[in-house]
mmCIF file of C-alpha atoms and ligand atoms in Angstrom:
data_model
loop_
_atom_site.group_PDB
_atom_site.id
_atom_site.type_symbol
_atom_site.label_atom_id
_atom_site.label_comp_id
_atom_site.label_asym_id
_atom_site.label_seq_id
_atom_site.Cartn_x
_atom_site.Cartn_y
_atom_site.Cartn_z
ATOM 1 C CA MET A 211 121.006 -137.485 265.983
ATOM 2 C CA ALA A 212 120.481 -141.252 265.971
ATOM 3 C CA THR A 213 118.621 -141.145 262.648
ATOM 4 C CA GLU A 214 121.341 -138.938 261.124
ATOM 5 C CA GLU A 215 123.978 -141.488 262.126
ATOM 6 C CA ARG A 216 122.088 -144.463 260.665
ATOM 7 C CA PRO A 217 123.210 -144.030 257.038
ATOM 8 C CA TYR A 218 126.856 -144.028 258.198
ATOM 9 C CA ALA A 219 126.268 -147.096 260.361
ATOM 10 C CA GLU A 220 124.796 -148.916 257.367
ATOM 11 C CA GLU A 221 127.714 -147.843 255.201
ATOM 12 C CA ALA A 222 130.160 -149.014 257.870
ATOM 13 C CA ARG A 223 128.399 -152.396 258.073
ATOM 14 C CA ALA A 224 128.590 -152.729 254.288
ATOM 15 C CA VAL A 225 132.315 -151.903 254.322
ATOM 16 C CA VAL A 226 132.936 -154.458 257.083
ATOM 17 C CA ALA A 227 130.976 -157.111 255.181
ATOM 18 C CA ALA A 228 132.868 -156.385 251.951
ATOM 19 C CA SER A 229 136.219 -156.447 253.795
ATOM 20 C CA ARG A 230 135.326 -159.770 255.426
ATOM 21 C CA ALA A 231 134.354 -161.250 252.054
ATOM 22 C CA LEU A 232 137.636 -160.047 250.542
ATOM 23 C CA LEU A 233 139.694 -161.465 253.439
ATOM 24 C CA GLU A 234 137.906 -164.821 253.120
ATOM 25 C CA GLU A 235 138.643 -164.839 249.410
ATOM 26 C CA LEU A 236 142.328 -164.064 250.053
ATOM 27 C CA LEU A 237 142.519 -166.805 252.702
ATOM 28 C CA GLU A 238 141.027 -169.280 250.248
ATOM 29 C CA GLU A 239 143.717 -168.272 247.769
ATOM 30 C CA GLY A 240 146.371 -169.022 250.387
ATOM 31 C CA VAL A 241 147.310 -165.392 251.173
ATOM 32 C CA GLU A 242 148.381 -165.373 254.807
ATOM 33 C CA SER A 243 149.672 -161.847 255.294
ATOM 34 C CA LEU A 244 149.244 -158.435 253.745
ATOM 35 C CA PRO A 245 151.813 -155.645 253.307
ATOM 36 C CA ALA A 246 151.832 -152.658 255.660
ATOM 37 C CA PRO A 247 149.599 -149.790 254.470
ATOM 38 C CA ALA A 248 152.407 -147.646 252.987
ATOM 39 C CA ALA A 249 153.830 -150.593 251.051
ATOM 40 C CA ALA A 250 150.323 -151.610 250.013
ATOM 41 C CA LEU A 251 149.716 -148.153 248.592
ATOM 42 C CA GLU A 252 152.963 -148.273 246.687
ATOM 43 C CA THR A 253 152.211 -151.741 245.371
ATOM 44 C CA ALA A 254 148.707 -150.699 244.355
ATOM 45 C CA ALA A 255 150.139 -147.822 242.392
ATOM 46 C CA ALA A 256 152.715 -150.164 240.927
ATOM 47 C CA ALA A 257 150.049 -152.668 239.966
ATOM 48 C CA THR A 258 147.884 -150.142 238.092
ATOM 49 C CA PRO A 259 148.161 -151.447 234.514
ATOM 50 C CA ALA A 260 148.538 -148.063 232.846
ATOM 51 C CA ALA A 261 148.709 -144.910 234.913
ATOM 52 C CA ALA A 262 145.451 -143.035 234.649
ATOM 53 C CA ALA A 263 147.525 -140.116 233.428
ATOM 54 C CA ALA A 264 148.229 -141.737 230.086
ATOM 55 C CA GLU A 265 146.478 -144.148 227.792
ATOM 56 C CA LEU A 266 148.654 -145.563 225.065
ATOM 57 C CA PRO A 267 147.401 -147.204 221.880
ATOM 58 C CA PRO A 268 147.541 -151.032 221.790
ATOM 59 C CA ALA A 269 150.122 -151.508 218.993
ATOM 60 C CA LEU A 270 153.133 -149.477 219.887
ATOM 61 C CA THR A 271 156.320 -148.188 218.382
ATOM 62 C CA LEU A 272 158.939 -146.490 220.494
ATOM 63 C CA GLU A 273 158.352 -143.253 218.577
ATOM 64 C CA ALA A 274 154.629 -143.437 219.349
ATOM 65 C CA VAL A 275 155.413 -143.805 223.062
ATOM 66 C CA ARG A 276 157.796 -140.844 222.904
ATOM 67 C CA GLN A 277 155.213 -138.804 221.030
ATOM 68 C CA GLU A 278 152.518 -139.592 223.596
ATOM 69 C CA LEU A 279 154.900 -138.522 226.372
ATOM 70 C CA GLY A 280 155.278 -135.175 224.581
ATOM 71 C CA ASP A 281 156.404 -132.230 226.684
ATOM 72 C CA CYS A 282 155.130 -134.052 229.753
ATOM 73 C CA GLN A 283 153.655 -131.989 232.611
ATOM 74 C CA ARG A 284 151.855 -134.926 234.277
ATOM 75 C CA CYS A 285 153.762 -134.750 237.562
ATOM 76 C CA ARG A 286 155.830 -132.313 239.612
ATOM 77 C CA LEU A 287 159.131 -133.631 238.233
ATOM 78 C CA CYS A 288 158.594 -131.515 235.105
ATOM 79 C CA GLU A 289 159.147 -128.396 237.209
ATOM 80 C CA GLY A 290 162.861 -128.873 237.778
ATOM 81 C CA ARG A 291 163.978 -130.736 234.687
ATOM 82 C CA LYS A 292 166.158 -129.480 231.853
ATOM 83 C CA SER A 293 165.256 -132.401 229.609
ATOM 84 C CA ILE A 294 163.055 -135.440 229.390
ATOM 85 C CA VAL A 295 165.347 -138.471 229.461
ATOM 86 C CA PHE A 296 163.324 -140.988 227.497
ATOM 87 C CA GLY A 297 165.791 -143.775 226.727
ATOM 88 C CA ASP A 298 168.787 -144.741 224.652
ATOM 89 C CA GLY A 299 169.810 -147.654 222.483
ATOM 90 C CA ASP A 300 168.478 -150.172 220.025
ATOM 91 C CA PRO A 301 164.660 -150.094 219.675
ATOM 92 C CA ARG A 302 164.878 -153.816 218.821
ATOM 93 C CA ALA A 303 167.235 -154.766 221.647
ATOM 94 C CA ASP A 304 166.976 -158.208 223.239
ATOM 95 C CA LEU A 305 168.418 -156.880 226.490
ATOM 96 C CA MET A 306 166.977 -153.875 228.313
ATOM 97 C CA PHE A 307 168.225 -152.054 231.431
ATOM 98 C CA VAL A 308 165.835 -150.113 233.654
ATOM 99 C CA GLY A 309 167.219 -147.681 236.225
ATOM 100 C CA GLU A 310 165.707 -145.268 238.687
ATOM 101 C CA GLY A 311 165.724 -141.771 237.238
ATOM 102 C CA PRO A 312 168.014 -139.308 235.491
ATOM 103 C CA GLY A 313 170.739 -137.605 237.500
ATOM 104 C CA GLU A 314 172.297 -134.206 236.875
ATOM 105 C CA VAL A 315 174.424 -135.177 233.886
ATOM 106 C CA GLU A 316 171.585 -137.166 232.318
ATOM 107 C CA ASP A 317 169.219 -134.215 232.779
ATOM 108 C CA ARG A 318 171.726 -131.934 231.048
ATOM 109 C CA GLN A 319 172.453 -134.306 228.161
ATOM 110 C CA GLY A 320 168.973 -135.828 227.744
ATOM 111 C CA LEU A 321 170.404 -139.357 227.845
ATOM 112 C CA PRO A 322 170.158 -142.050 230.530
ATOM 113 C CA PHE A 323 173.199 -143.330 232.407
ATOM 114 C CA VAL A 324 175.852 -140.948 231.083
ATOM 115 C CA GLY A 325 177.091 -139.653 234.468
ATOM 116 C CA PRO A 326 179.479 -141.522 236.806
ATOM 117 C CA ALA A 327 177.064 -144.436 237.437
ATOM 118 C CA GLY A 328 176.362 -144.530 233.729
ATOM 119 C CA GLU A 329 180.054 -144.745 232.911
ATOM 120 C CA LEU A 330 180.313 -147.786 235.170
ATOM 121 C CA LEU A 331 177.198 -149.333 233.607
ATOM 122 C CA THR A 332 178.587 -148.706 230.123
ATOM 123 C CA ARG A 333 181.911 -150.341 231.117
ATOM 124 C CA MET A 334 180.064 -153.351 232.555
ATOM 125 C CA ILE A 335 178.068 -153.719 229.340
ATOM 126 C CA GLU A 336 180.911 -153.124 226.887
ATOM 127 C CA ARG A 337 184.003 -154.506 228.637
ATOM 128 C CA GLY A 338 182.249 -156.983 230.905
ATOM 129 C CA LEU A 339 179.609 -158.439 228.621
ATOM 130 C CA GLY A 340 181.383 -157.628 225.356
ATOM 131 C CA VAL A 341 178.255 -155.968 223.936
ATOM 132 C CA GLN A 342 178.033 -152.441 222.518
ATOM 133 C CA ARG A 343 175.918 -150.094 224.616
ATOM 134 C CA SER A 344 174.112 -149.127 221.401
ATOM 135 C CA ASP A 345 172.947 -152.757 221.028
ATOM 136 C CA VAL A 346 170.975 -152.766 224.297
ATOM 137 C CA TYR A 347 168.232 -150.383 225.435
ATOM 138 C CA ILE A 348 168.563 -148.280 228.586
ATOM 139 C CA CYS A 349 165.901 -146.209 230.333
ATOM 140 C CA ASN A 350 164.512 -145.342 233.757
ATOM 141 C CA ILE A 351 161.266 -145.733 235.670
ATOM 142 C CA VAL A 352 160.862 -141.930 235.664
ATOM 143 C CA LYS A 353 161.909 -139.803 232.722
ATOM 144 C CA CYS A 354 162.642 -136.557 234.587
ATOM 145 C CA ARG A 355 165.280 -135.875 237.224
ATOM 146 C CA PRO A 356 163.958 -135.901 240.788
ATOM 147 C CA PRO A 357 165.160 -132.859 242.794
ATOM 148 C CA ARG A 358 168.579 -133.431 244.397
ATOM 149 C CA ASN A 359 168.494 -136.970 242.956
ATOM 150 C CA ARG A 360 166.017 -138.147 245.551
ATOM 151 C CA THR A 361 164.213 -141.431 245.031
ATOM 152 C CA PRO A 362 161.139 -140.924 242.842
ATOM 153 C CA LEU A 363 157.889 -140.822 244.852
ATOM 154 C CA PRO A 364 155.214 -143.487 244.344
ATOM 155 C CA ASP A 365 152.843 -141.121 242.511
ATOM 156 C CA GLU A 366 155.647 -139.983 240.174
ATOM 157 C CA VAL A 367 156.509 -143.601 239.406
ATOM 158 C CA ALA A 368 152.850 -144.467 238.866
ATOM 159 C CA THR A 369 152.341 -141.508 236.529
ATOM 160 C CA CYS A 370 155.380 -142.410 234.415
ATOM 161 C CA ARG A 371 154.689 -146.107 234.425
ATOM 162 C CA ALA A 372 152.592 -146.207 231.252
ATOM 163 C CA PHE A 373 155.595 -144.929 229.311
ATOM 164 C CA LEU A 374 157.936 -147.585 230.683
ATOM 165 C CA ASP A 375 155.274 -150.178 229.891
ATOM 166 C CA GLY A 376 155.023 -148.735 226.391
ATOM 167 C CA GLN A 377 158.793 -148.937 225.955
ATOM 168 C CA ILE A 378 158.841 -152.561 227.107
ATOM 169 C CA GLU A 379 155.959 -153.447 224.822
ATOM 170 C CA ALA A 380 157.483 -151.689 221.801
ATOM 171 C CA ILE A 381 160.958 -153.155 222.292
ATOM 172 C CA ALA A 382 159.774 -156.585 223.454
ATOM 173 C CA PRO A 383 163.157 -157.473 224.998
ATOM 174 C CA LYS A 384 163.988 -161.066 225.893
ATOM 175 C CA ALA A 385 165.335 -160.001 229.290
ATOM 176 C CA ILE A 386 165.250 -156.913 231.491
ATOM 177 C CA VAL A 387 167.842 -155.976 234.101
ATOM 178 C CA ALA A 388 166.265 -153.949 236.921
ATOM 179 C CA LEU A 389 168.972 -151.711 238.372
ATOM 180 C CA GLY A 390 168.437 -151.095 242.083
ATOM 181 C CA LYS A 391 165.531 -151.185 244.500
ATOM 182 C CA PRO A 392 163.070 -148.679 242.937
ATOM 183 C CA ALA A 393 163.220 -150.273 239.472
ATOM 184 C CA ALA A 394 163.091 -153.801 240.895
ATOM 185 C CA SER A 395 160.204 -152.914 243.247
ATOM 186 C CA LEU A 396 158.191 -151.526 240.359
ATOM 187 C CA LEU A 397 158.798 -154.489 238.075
ATOM 188 C CA LEU A 398 158.259 -157.088 240.800
ATOM 189 C CA GLY A 399 155.111 -155.307 242.024
ATOM 190 C CA ARG A 400 156.150 -155.097 245.668
ATOM 191 C CA ASP A 401 158.575 -153.334 247.971
ATOM 192 C CA ILE A 402 161.687 -155.504 247.685
ATOM 193 C CA ALA A 403 165.072 -155.720 249.392
ATOM 194 C CA ILE A 404 167.566 -155.738 246.539
ATOM 195 C CA THR A 405 170.050 -157.896 248.472
ATOM 196 C CA ARG A 406 167.354 -160.594 248.742
ATOM 197 C CA VAL A 407 166.016 -160.624 245.195
ATOM 198 C CA ARG A 408 169.113 -159.887 243.131
ATOM 199 C CA GLY A 409 170.323 -162.833 241.155
ATOM 200 C CA THR A 410 166.854 -164.404 240.903
ATOM 201 C CA TRP A 411 164.500 -164.428 237.918
ATOM 202 C CA HIS A 412 161.108 -162.738 237.917
ATOM 203 C CA ASP A 413 158.513 -161.904 235.311
ATOM 204 C CA TYR A 414 157.080 -158.623 234.159
ATOM 205 C CA ARG A 415 154.320 -158.833 231.566
ATOM 206 C CA GLY A 416 155.855 -162.001 230.179
ATOM 207 C CA VAL A 417 159.438 -160.658 230.101
ATOM 208 C CA PRO A 418 162.069 -162.247 232.390
ATOM 209 C CA VAL A 419 163.441 -159.707 234.882
ATOM 210 C CA MET A 420 166.792 -159.947 236.657
ATOM 211 C CA PRO A 421 167.162 -157.487 239.556
ATOM 212 C CA THR A 422 170.669 -156.409 240.470
ATOM 213 C CA PHE A 423 172.512 -153.683 242.354
ATOM 214 C CA HIS A 424 172.371 -150.156 240.953
ATOM 215 C CA PRO A 425 175.753 -149.051 239.535
ATOM 216 C CA ALA A 426 175.700 -146.015 241.864
ATOM 217 C CA TYR A 427 175.632 -148.454 244.789
ATOM 218 C CA ILE A 428 178.532 -150.388 243.308
ATOM 219 C CA LEU A 429 180.472 -147.113 242.982
ATOM 220 C CA ARG A 430 179.868 -146.469 246.690
ATOM 221 C CA GLN A 431 180.581 -150.072 247.751
ATOM 222 C CA TYR A 432 183.260 -151.018 245.248
ATOM 223 C CA THR A 433 184.072 -154.405 246.748
ATOM 224 C CA PRO A 434 185.196 -157.492 244.824
ATOM 225 C CA GLU A 435 182.138 -159.348 246.198
ATOM 226 C CA ASN A 436 179.623 -156.747 244.933
ATOM 227 C CA ARG A 437 181.330 -156.602 241.558
ATOM 228 C CA ARG A 438 181.246 -160.392 241.318
ATOM 229 C CA LEU A 439 177.531 -160.504 242.158
ATOM 230 C CA VAL A 440 176.596 -157.868 239.567
ATOM 231 C CA TRP A 441 178.788 -159.583 237.020
ATOM 232 C CA GLU A 442 176.947 -162.879 237.614
ATOM 233 C CA ASP A 443 173.545 -161.179 237.281
ATOM 234 C CA LEU A 444 174.493 -159.411 234.056
ATOM 235 C CA LYS A 445 175.962 -162.587 232.549
ATOM 236 C CA ALA A 446 172.760 -164.502 233.367
ATOM 237 C CA ALA A 447 170.651 -161.723 231.808
ATOM 238 C CA LEU A 448 172.758 -161.669 228.641
ATOM 239 C CA GLU A 449 172.485 -165.453 228.309
ATOM 240 C CA ARG A 450 168.733 -165.306 228.782
ATOM 241 C CA SER A 451 168.429 -162.549 226.188
ATOM 242 C CA ARG A 452 170.228 -164.768 223.696
ATOM 243 C CA SER A 453 168.240 -167.940 224.328
HETATM 244 N N1 URA B 205 170.876 -143.344 237.755
HETATM 245 C C1 URA B 205 169.768 -143.864 237.191
HETATM 246 O O1 URA B 205 169.043 -144.630 237.805
HETATM 247 N N2 URA B 205 169.491 -143.526 235.950
HETATM 248 C C2 URA B 205 170.246 -142.727 235.219
HETATM 249 O O2 URA B 205 169.901 -142.476 234.082
HETATM 250 C C3 URA B 205 171.410 -142.217 235.829
HETATM 251 C C4 URA B 205 171.698 -142.536 237.094
#
């Protein structure tokens, strides 16, 4: 019995030693706390450079990314979708919007942000910013509608991530607006509170990112204060995309 247990004891000692070395390294780097396990898992998935599910070629066009996506069956979201909602707009846009995932209308039409939240987003872009929707690029962190519009799960986001990365690389926007918590959490690489981070600049692969409220949230909480905050965020993003 004792001899059978020894290999596990040695393995356990090795794991403890490796964990201690890692913690010492983190302490040296000034890291004083670590996220809770669930958040850590999510962040780890978010930090994976290109989801194992897809490897994209180094020099990318938007069409090449779409082609690689193909008739995607990489995660369970393919089971309930009517269409893959890849993205919409100018492939050379300076300003890009990233939302959460297609809703019912988007799934039916194959285009992002064309339902009620999309109508508000389009109004904010066209009437608010004075820019044609066709001059920006709009997409989501997952390309297929989650059942009953639930939030996409970490593994679904991780699987689809290579395609968002490909879109960002191909378009090379000067600024990205992250719409709502799931998009902002993915691009910031951690589980964020949107009320805390909105209105502040971040970086994703060298591209400035402005998180703001999701238009669906604004529709639910249609207060002058929320509209003012989103308006400020969008104005700042437009300015940055023009600088
Ligand atoms: N909400 C999103 O996040 N994306 C869409 O495309 C539509 C609604």
